[in-house]
Amino acid sequence: MGEEKRLFPKTVFYFMSEKKHVAILGSTGSIGTQTLEVIKSHPDKFEVEVLTAQNNADLLIQQALEFRPNCVVIVNELHYQKVKDALLHTEIKVYAGEKALAQVVEMDTIDVVLTALVGYSGLLPTIKAVQAGKQIALANKETLVVAGELITQLARENGVNIYPVDSEHSAIFQCLVGEFHNPIEKLILTASGGPFRGKTREFLKYVTKEQALKHPNWDMGAKITIDSASLMNKGLEVIEAKWLFGVSQEKIEVIVHPQSIIHSLIQFEDGSIKAQLGLPDMRIPIQFALTYPERLKADFPRFDFAKYPSLTFEQPDVDTFRNLNLAFQAIKQGGNAPCILNAANEVAVAAFLRDEIGFLEMSDLIEETLQKSCFIEHPNLEEYIETDKMSRIITEQLIKSKV
Ligand code: MG
């Protein structure tokens, strides 16, 4: 371990006097739209090169007309003609499909790729972007969960920095500025505990997706909101942190902090702890990932200590929320285990959102899929892809056998 494992620079790659050219993968989602808000408030600092969306053609068209990127990609090819027709009178190029999504990141004019795709779908485009030497602002944590070892190695080989957008990891990154050479004794990731904090297994058995989709502090997409309710989001973040900061899982702790004001903490070897605080607002980590090491003036709402007389902390209830332990087990096992965990979780969350399984069954499915899948200690890219495919089949079969 140590600093050579870390992905952060001692040198500054950008000079903010020049405009930074940004590609946003997943521009119509929660992170994508907030990234465009950040960009809109600093027209002198950023230029939008690429926008991509999975299905939301209407919003993609609207964004393209406003931000005038070089090109757009609509991944679902069924919407291609609609986007093409709407942008016909402009010079914006329109592409469609998964392949276009992976290729478009290689464009010469791009400086930084912000990856806000959902789940496993972010893996291949991120690999392509790293190979093309693009700096990465990473919101798609599943990419590092699935293939963290491969991605971080590629990033080092290509001199690419991966800047975290995830609020906890951004917090740690912000605490590390000026300290990159100092060893980390412990990383402490904070978790809100989600909408079901303090609930029993008996209660969770019957919760609905509507209940699970109500996050107390953050307004996010459906997949990550369910992951937050089940604590899988924190499990994925532990794995993400291991790869981003080059620390082993034994040095990573999770603490529940229901107010979501402290976004995470680092403990250094002298016992000193640094924390990063603020109101829960994703625009701060998004902006910092795009402007590091500078901070740009922003009018985001400010935190007021007087309004939060008590910030509280408690241990996560891992007997009730088993996913956090499953994630720790997977990263300890290493190899393709986190990839299996992620695939099983994506299938389980989708099934829960279709009302096919109960909330607690998600953990059962992930555990069984981990047991039934073939373990590979040092997978290559093809083996990660195969693992993802096979694990999904196993989880689907388990769901069918239960219904
Ligand atoms: Mg997070």
Short mmCIF file of C-alpha atoms and ligand atoms in Angstrom, two decimals:
data_model
loop_
_atom_site.label_atom_id
_atom_site.label_comp_id
_atom_site.label_asym_id
_atom_site.label_seq_id
_atom_site.Cartn_x
_atom_site.Cartn_y
_atom_site.Cartn_z
CA MET A 1 0.00 0.00 0.00
CA GLY A 2 1.13 3.59 0.36
CA GLU A 3 1.02 6.51 -1.97
CA GLU A 4 2.17 4.74 -5.11
CA LYS A 5 -1.13 2.84 -5.01
CA ARG A 6 -3.19 6.02 -4.91
CA LEU A 7 -4.71 7.50 -7.99
CA PHE A 8 -4.32 11.12 -7.06
CA PRO A 9 -1.75 13.44 -8.45
CA LYS A 10 0.94 15.53 -6.92
CA THR A 11 0.92 17.61 -10.06
CA VAL A 12 -1.98 19.57 -11.42
CA PHE A 13 -3.17 18.45 -14.81
CA TYR A 14 -5.49 21.29 -15.60
CA PHE A 15 -5.21 24.99 -15.56
CA MET A 16 -8.61 26.39 -14.91
CA SER A 17 -7.92 29.43 -17.02
CA GLU A 18 -8.57 27.15 -19.96
CA LYS A 19 -11.98 25.65 -20.55
CA LYS A 20 -12.34 22.04 -19.61
CA HIS A 21 -14.13 19.88 -22.17
CA VAL A 22 -16.49 17.46 -20.48
CA ALA A 23 -18.25 14.28 -21.60
CA ILE A 24 -21.18 13.28 -19.38
CA LEU A 25 -22.15 9.63 -19.59
CA GLY A 26 -25.69 9.43 -18.23
CA SER A 27 -26.59 13.10 -18.53
CA THR A 28 -30.33 12.69 -17.94
CA GLY A 29 -30.06 11.02 -14.51
CA SER A 30 -29.77 12.65 -11.10
CA ILE A 31 -25.96 13.14 -11.22
CA GLY A 32 -26.00 14.06 -14.92
CA THR A 33 -28.55 16.84 -14.53
CA GLN A 34 -26.75 18.22 -11.47
CA THR A 35 -23.46 18.17 -13.40
CA LEU A 36 -25.09 20.29 -16.08
CA GLU A 37 -26.27 22.71 -13.37
CA VAL A 38 -22.67 23.07 -12.20
CA ILE A 39 -21.46 23.58 -15.77
CA LYS A 40 -24.19 26.12 -16.47
CA SER A 41 -23.07 28.28 -13.54
CA HIS A 42 -19.49 28.38 -14.88
CA PRO A 43 -19.75 28.88 -18.64
CA ASP A 44 -16.22 30.32 -18.66
CA LYS A 45 -14.77 27.11 -17.18
CA PHE A 46 -16.50 24.27 -19.01
CA GLU A 47 -17.56 23.17 -22.45
CA VAL A 48 -19.90 20.19 -22.94
CA GLU A 49 -18.50 17.83 -25.57
CA VAL A 50 -20.67 14.73 -25.21
CA LEU A 51 -24.01 13.90 -23.61
CA THR A 52 -25.40 10.38 -23.41
CA ALA A 53 -28.67 8.89 -22.19
CA GLN A 54 -30.09 5.39 -21.96
CA ASN A 55 -33.79 6.03 -22.69
CA ASN A 56 -34.74 9.60 -21.90
CA ALA A 57 -34.69 10.98 -25.44
CA ASP A 58 -36.78 14.05 -24.64
CA LEU A 59 -34.47 15.32 -21.92
CA LEU A 60 -31.38 14.46 -23.98
CA ILE A 61 -32.73 16.55 -26.87
CA GLN A 62 -33.52 19.44 -24.52
CA GLN A 63 -30.02 19.27 -22.97
CA ALA A 64 -28.37 19.06 -26.39
CA LEU A 65 -30.22 22.15 -27.63
CA GLU A 66 -29.20 24.07 -24.52
CA PHE A 67 -25.55 22.98 -24.15
CA ARG A 68 -24.70 22.37 -27.82
CA PRO A 69 -22.33 19.41 -27.41
CA ASN A 70 -20.21 18.03 -30.22
CA CYS A 71 -22.28 14.84 -30.16
CA VAL A 72 -24.92 12.89 -28.25
CA VAL A 73 -25.50 9.16 -27.80
CA ILE A 74 -28.90 7.63 -27.17
CA VAL A 75 -28.14 4.11 -26.00
CA ASN A 76 -31.57 2.63 -26.65
CA GLU A 77 -31.58 2.50 -30.45
CA LEU A 78 -35.37 2.65 -30.60
CA HIS A 79 -35.14 6.39 -29.85
CA TYR A 80 -32.45 7.14 -32.42
CA GLN A 81 -34.72 8.58 -35.12
CA LYS A 82 -36.50 10.84 -32.67
CA VAL A 83 -33.22 12.36 -31.41
CA LYS A 84 -31.80 12.55 -34.93
CA ASP A 85 -34.88 14.40 -36.25
CA ALA A 86 -34.95 16.81 -33.33
CA LEU A 87 -31.29 17.79 -33.80
CA LEU A 88 -31.30 17.76 -37.60
CA HIS A 89 -31.11 21.54 -37.86
CA THR A 90 -28.01 21.64 -35.62
CA GLU A 91 -24.42 20.51 -36.11
CA ILE A 92 -24.68 18.06 -33.21
CA LYS A 93 -23.82 14.50 -34.26
CA VAL A 94 -26.21 11.79 -33.08
CA TYR A 95 -25.19 8.19 -32.39
CA ALA A 96 -27.03 5.23 -30.89
CA GLY A 97 -26.23 1.97 -29.12
CA GLU A 98 -23.86 0.47 -26.53
CA LYS A 99 -20.91 0.46 -28.92
CA ALA A 100 -21.23 4.15 -29.68
CA LEU A 101 -21.33 4.83 -25.94
CA ALA A 102 -18.02 3.03 -25.45
CA GLN A 103 -16.38 4.66 -28.50
CA VAL A 104 -17.45 8.23 -28.03
CA VAL A 105 -15.24 8.71 -24.94
CA GLU A 106 -12.15 8.40 -27.13
CA MET A 107 -12.79 11.70 -28.92
CA ASP A 108 -9.70 13.93 -28.98
CA THR A 109 -11.53 16.98 -27.78
CA ILE A 110 -12.56 15.46 -24.42
CA ASP A 111 -10.52 16.32 -21.28
CA VAL A 112 -12.63 14.65 -18.62
CA VAL A 113 -15.30 11.97 -18.66
CA LEU A 114 -17.91 12.10 -15.93
CA THR A 115 -19.37 8.61 -15.62
CA ALA A 116 -22.86 8.65 -14.14
CA LEU A 117 -24.13 5.45 -15.72
CA VAL A 118 -26.14 3.03 -13.61
CA GLY A 119 -24.52 -0.20 -12.45
CA TYR A 120 -22.42 -2.56 -14.53
CA SER A 121 -23.18 -0.66 -17.76
CA GLY A 122 -20.48 1.84 -16.78
CA LEU A 123 -17.63 -0.66 -16.94
CA LEU A 124 -16.73 -0.78 -20.63
CA PRO A 125 -17.08 2.95 -21.38
CA THR A 126 -14.92 3.72 -18.32
CA ILE A 127 -12.23 1.29 -19.47
CA LYS A 128 -12.23 2.89 -22.93
CA ALA A 129 -11.98 6.37 -21.44
CA VAL A 130 -9.07 5.37 -19.20
CA GLN A 131 -7.29 3.71 -22.12
CA ALA A 132 -7.75 6.90 -24.14
CA GLY A 133 -6.02 8.80 -21.31
CA LYS A 134 -9.09 10.80 -20.27
CA GLN A 135 -9.36 11.99 -16.69
CA ILE A 136 -12.32 10.39 -14.95
CA ALA A 137 -14.89 11.91 -12.60
CA LEU A 138 -16.42 8.74 -11.25
CA ALA A 139 -20.01 8.66 -10.05
CA ASN A 140 -20.59 5.09 -11.22
CA LYS A 141 -19.23 3.19 -8.21
CA GLU A 142 -20.17 -0.22 -9.62
CA THR A 143 -17.32 0.10 -12.13
CA LEU A 144 -14.75 -0.06 -9.31
CA VAL A 145 -16.77 -2.69 -7.45
CA VAL A 146 -16.84 -5.01 -10.43
CA ALA A 147 -13.26 -4.61 -11.64
CA GLY A 148 -11.42 -2.29 -9.27
CA GLU A 149 -8.07 -4.01 -9.62
CA LEU A 150 -8.17 -3.87 -13.41
CA ILE A 151 -9.41 -0.27 -13.60
CA THR A 152 -6.90 1.11 -11.09
CA GLN A 153 -4.04 -0.68 -12.83
CA LEU A 154 -5.13 0.72 -16.21
CA ALA A 155 -5.43 4.18 -14.67
CA ARG A 156 -1.87 4.01 -13.35
CA GLU A 157 -0.53 2.73 -16.68
CA ASN A 158 -2.27 5.53 -18.58
CA GLY A 159 -1.49 8.32 -16.11
CA VAL A 160 -5.19 8.85 -15.48
CA ASN A 161 -6.61 10.31 -12.30
CA ILE A 162 -9.92 9.01 -11.05
CA TYR A 163 -11.68 11.76 -9.11
CA PRO A 164 -14.51 10.55 -6.89
CA VAL A 165 -17.98 12.05 -7.25
CA ASP A 166 -19.57 9.80 -4.64
CA SER A 167 -20.06 12.13 -1.65
CA GLU A 168 -18.26 9.90 0.89
CA HIS A 169 -15.26 9.39 -1.37
CA SER A 170 -15.16 13.03 -2.31
CA ALA A 171 -15.10 13.80 1.43
CA ILE A 172 -12.12 11.51 1.90
CA PHE A 173 -10.42 12.98 -1.15
CA GLN A 174 -10.97 16.50 0.17
CA CYS A 175 -9.49 15.47 3.54
CA LEU A 176 -6.49 13.98 1.71
CA VAL A 177 -5.57 17.16 -0.14
CA GLY A 178 -2.17 18.17 1.23
CA GLU A 179 -1.82 14.75 2.90
CA PHE A 180 -1.30 12.43 -0.07
CA HIS A 181 2.08 11.34 1.32
CA ASN A 182 0.73 10.54 4.80
CA PRO A 183 -0.36 6.94 5.45
CA ILE A 184 -4.02 6.38 6.29
CA GLU A 185 -4.70 4.54 9.54
CA LYS A 186 -8.43 4.29 9.04
CA LEU A 187 -11.14 5.41 6.64
CA ILE A 188 -14.53 6.02 8.21
CA LEU A 189 -17.43 6.06 5.77
CA THR A 190 -20.62 7.59 7.08
CA ALA A 191 -24.02 6.11 6.21
CA SER A 192 -27.40 7.76 6.73
CA GLY A 193 -28.91 4.40 7.60
CA GLY A 194 -31.63 4.97 4.98
CA PRO A 195 -35.40 4.96 5.52
CA PHE A 196 -35.41 1.71 7.54
CA ARG A 197 -32.82 2.56 10.17
CA GLY A 198 -33.83 1.02 13.51
CA LYS A 199 -36.39 -1.32 11.94
CA THR A 200 -36.54 -5.06 12.66
CA ARG A 201 -36.32 -7.96 10.22
CA GLU A 202 -40.00 -8.66 10.90
CA PHE A 203 -40.87 -5.15 9.72
CA LEU A 204 -38.57 -5.33 6.69
CA LYS A 205 -40.16 -8.54 5.47
CA TYR A 206 -43.22 -6.64 4.31
CA VAL A 207 -41.90 -3.23 3.25
CA THR A 208 -42.88 -2.06 -0.22
CA LYS A 209 -40.77 -0.46 -2.91
CA GLU A 210 -42.64 2.80 -2.31
CA GLN A 211 -41.40 2.82 1.29
CA ALA A 212 -37.88 1.85 0.23
CA LEU A 213 -37.75 4.60 -2.38
CA LYS A 214 -38.20 7.35 0.23
CA HIS A 215 -34.68 8.31 1.24
CA PRO A 216 -34.55 10.68 4.24
CA ASN A 217 -31.69 12.94 3.04
CA TRP A 218 -30.74 12.37 -0.58
CA ASP A 219 -32.81 12.54 -3.75
CA MET A 220 -31.30 9.93 -6.09
CA GLY A 221 -32.12 7.38 -8.81
CA ALA A 222 -34.16 4.24 -7.96
CA LYS A 223 -31.31 1.71 -7.98
CA ILE A 224 -29.06 3.62 -5.56
CA THR A 225 -32.02 4.51 -3.33
CA ILE A 226 -32.89 0.83 -2.86
CA ASP A 227 -29.19 0.12 -2.28
CA SER A 228 -29.18 2.81 0.41
CA ALA A 229 -32.22 1.30 2.13
CA SER A 230 -30.58 -2.15 2.16
CA LEU A 231 -27.09 -0.80 3.13
CA MET A 232 -25.73 -2.38 -0.06
CA ASN A 233 -24.81 1.11 -1.20
CA LYS A 234 -22.44 1.38 1.76
CA GLY A 235 -21.08 -2.08 1.01
CA LEU A 236 -20.34 -1.04 -2.57
CA GLU A 237 -18.75 2.15 -1.24
CA VAL A 238 -16.40 0.18 1.01
CA ILE A 239 -15.17 -1.68 -2.07
CA GLU A 240 -14.97 1.57 -4.05
CA ALA A 241 -12.91 3.17 -1.25
CA LYS A 242 -10.50 0.25 -1.12
CA TRP A 243 -9.59 0.75 -4.77
CA LEU A 244 -9.68 4.55 -4.89
CA PHE A 245 -7.49 5.07 -1.85
CA GLY A 246 -5.39 1.90 -1.91
CA VAL A 247 -6.31 0.76 1.61
CA SER A 248 -7.28 -2.73 2.68
CA GLN A 249 -10.82 -3.43 3.88
CA GLU A 250 -9.58 -3.94 7.47
CA LYS A 251 -8.85 -0.23 7.58
CA ILE A 252 -12.33 0.77 6.44
CA GLU A 253 -15.14 1.34 8.93
CA VAL A 254 -18.77 2.26 8.47
CA ILE A 255 -20.60 4.43 10.97
CA VAL A 256 -24.26 5.41 10.78
CA HIS A 257 -24.75 9.18 10.93
CA PRO A 258 -28.45 9.87 10.25
CA GLN A 259 -28.11 13.63 9.59
CA SER A 260 -25.75 13.12 6.59
CA ILE A 261 -23.74 16.24 7.44
CA ILE A 262 -20.33 14.63 7.95
CA HIS A 263 -19.73 12.98 4.60
CA SER A 264 -16.80 10.79 5.75
CA LEU A 265 -13.56 10.91 7.73
CA ILE A 266 -9.91 9.89 7.67
CA GLN A 267 -7.85 8.93 10.69
CA PHE A 268 -4.11 9.45 10.24
CA GLU A 269 -1.30 7.63 12.02
CA ASP A 270 -0.93 10.27 14.71
CA GLY A 271 -4.56 9.68 15.72
CA SER A 272 -5.82 12.90 14.20
CA ILE A 273 -9.13 12.65 12.35
CA LYS A 274 -10.20 14.90 9.48
CA ALA A 275 -13.81 15.14 8.37
CA GLN A 276 -15.56 16.93 5.54
CA LEU A 277 -18.93 18.49 6.32
CA GLY A 278 -21.76 20.21 4.55
CA LEU A 279 -25.41 19.95 3.64
CA PRO A 280 -26.16 16.89 1.52
CA ASP A 281 -25.76 18.40 -1.95
CA MET A 282 -24.20 16.37 -4.75
CA ARG A 283 -23.25 19.50 -6.67
CA ILE A 284 -20.32 20.06 -4.27
CA PRO A 285 -18.58 16.72 -4.94
CA ILE A 286 -19.44 16.96 -8.66
CA GLN A 287 -17.90 20.42 -8.92
CA PHE A 288 -14.80 19.50 -6.92
CA ALA A 289 -14.20 16.42 -9.09
CA LEU A 290 -14.25 18.71 -12.13
CA THR A 291 -12.20 21.57 -10.70
CA TYR A 292 -9.66 19.96 -8.33
CA PRO A 293 -7.43 21.41 -6.97
CA GLU A 294 -9.40 24.65 -7.29
CA ARG A 295 -12.68 25.49 -5.61
CA LEU A 296 -15.06 27.61 -7.63
CA LYS A 297 -17.45 30.04 -6.01
CA ALA A 298 -20.95 28.58 -5.79
CA ASP A 299 -24.22 29.68 -4.26
CA PHE A 300 -25.24 26.26 -2.91
CA PRO A 301 -27.10 26.53 0.45
CA ARG A 302 -24.72 26.82 3.42
CA PHE A 303 -24.69 24.61 6.51
CA ASP A 304 -25.77 26.27 9.74
CA PHE A 305 -24.47 24.63 12.94
CA ALA A 306 -27.21 26.23 15.02
CA LYS A 307 -29.84 24.31 13.05
CA TYR A 308 -28.14 20.98 13.85
CA PRO A 309 -27.56 20.99 17.60
CA SER A 310 -26.78 17.28 17.60
CA LEU A 311 -24.90 15.21 15.08
CA THR A 312 -25.27 11.58 16.11
CA PHE A 313 -23.49 8.32 15.37
CA GLU A 314 -24.31 4.65 15.83
CA GLN A 315 -23.06 1.25 14.73
CA PRO A 316 -24.72 -0.20 11.63
CA ASP A 317 -27.11 -3.07 12.36
CA VAL A 318 -25.50 -5.73 10.20
CA ASP A 319 -27.72 -8.55 11.51
CA THR A 320 -30.77 -6.83 10.08
CA PHE A 321 -29.03 -5.32 7.05
CA ARG A 322 -26.92 -8.25 5.93
CA ASN A 323 -25.72 -6.71 2.69
CA LEU A 324 -22.98 -4.69 4.34
CA ASN A 325 -21.35 -7.85 5.69
CA LEU A 326 -21.80 -9.63 2.37
CA ALA A 327 -19.89 -6.82 0.69
CA PHE A 328 -17.08 -7.00 3.29
CA GLN A 329 -16.90 -10.77 2.73
CA ALA A 330 -16.75 -10.33 -1.05
CA ILE A 331 -13.91 -7.82 -0.95
CA LYS A 332 -12.02 -9.96 1.54
CA GLN A 333 -12.37 -12.93 -0.77
CA GLY A 334 -11.26 -10.75 -3.69
CA GLY A 335 -11.01 -11.95 -7.31
CA ASN A 336 -14.37 -11.89 -9.04
CA ALA A 337 -16.40 -12.11 -5.79
CA PRO A 338 -17.32 -8.38 -5.78
CA CYS A 339 -18.36 -8.72 -9.44
CA ILE A 340 -20.68 -11.62 -8.45
CA LEU A 341 -22.02 -9.59 -5.52
CA ASN A 342 -22.76 -6.64 -7.80
CA ALA A 343 -24.47 -8.70 -10.51
CA ALA A 344 -26.64 -10.54 -7.98
CA ASN A 345 -27.53 -7.24 -6.34
CA GLU A 346 -28.51 -5.57 -9.62
CA VAL A 347 -30.81 -8.48 -10.50
CA ALA A 348 -32.24 -8.61 -6.97
CA VAL A 349 -32.94 -4.85 -6.86
CA ALA A 350 -34.67 -5.02 -10.26
CA ALA A 351 -36.81 -7.94 -9.03
CA PHE A 352 -37.70 -6.04 -5.84
CA LEU A 353 -38.68 -3.00 -7.94
CA ARG A 354 -40.98 -5.31 -9.97
CA ASP A 355 -42.57 -6.55 -6.71
CA GLU A 356 -41.36 -10.09 -7.42
CA ILE A 357 -39.41 -10.56 -4.19
CA GLY A 358 -39.42 -9.16 -0.67
CA PHE A 359 -36.88 -6.72 0.74
CA LEU A 360 -35.01 -9.29 2.86
CA GLU A 361 -34.84 -11.78 0.02
CA MET A 362 -32.38 -9.53 -1.77
CA SER A 363 -29.63 -10.48 0.72
CA ASP A 364 -30.56 -14.18 0.51
CA LEU A 365 -30.23 -14.09 -3.28
CA ILE A 366 -26.86 -12.34 -3.16
CA GLU A 367 -25.51 -14.80 -0.60
CA GLU A 368 -26.72 -17.82 -2.58
CA THR A 369 -25.36 -16.44 -5.84
CA LEU A 370 -21.95 -15.90 -4.19
CA GLN A 371 -21.99 -19.54 -3.08
CA LYS A 372 -23.09 -20.92 -6.45
CA SER A 373 -20.89 -18.85 -8.76
CA CYS A 374 -17.50 -19.94 -9.98
CA PHE A 375 -14.68 -18.15 -8.11
CA ILE A 376 -11.76 -16.77 -10.11
CA GLU A 377 -8.84 -15.35 -8.18
CA HIS A 378 -7.25 -13.19 -10.88
CA PRO A 379 -9.87 -12.50 -13.54
CA ASN A 380 -9.12 -10.71 -16.80
CA LEU A 381 -11.67 -8.47 -18.53
CA GLU A 382 -13.32 -11.35 -20.44
CA GLU A 383 -13.67 -13.28 -17.18
CA TYR A 384 -15.27 -10.30 -15.46
CA ILE A 385 -17.76 -10.03 -18.33
CA GLU A 386 -18.46 -13.79 -18.15
CA THR A 387 -18.79 -13.64 -14.34
CA ASP A 388 -21.33 -10.83 -14.61
CA LYS A 389 -23.35 -12.76 -17.18
CA MET A 390 -23.32 -16.09 -15.32
CA SER A 391 -24.07 -14.54 -11.92
CA ARG A 392 -27.11 -12.78 -13.37
CA ILE A 393 -28.38 -16.09 -14.77
CA ILE A 394 -27.90 -17.79 -11.40
CA THR A 395 -29.77 -15.04 -9.53
CA GLU A 396 -32.60 -15.05 -12.09
CA GLN A 397 -32.94 -18.82 -11.72
CA LEU A 398 -33.00 -18.52 -7.93
CA ILE A 399 -35.80 -15.93 -8.21
CA LYS A 400 -37.81 -18.21 -10.55
CA SER A 401 -37.41 -21.15 -8.17
CA LYS A 402 -38.78 -19.04 -5.30
CA VAL A 403 -41.86 -17.64 -7.07
MG MG B 1 -22.38 7.78 -1.55
#
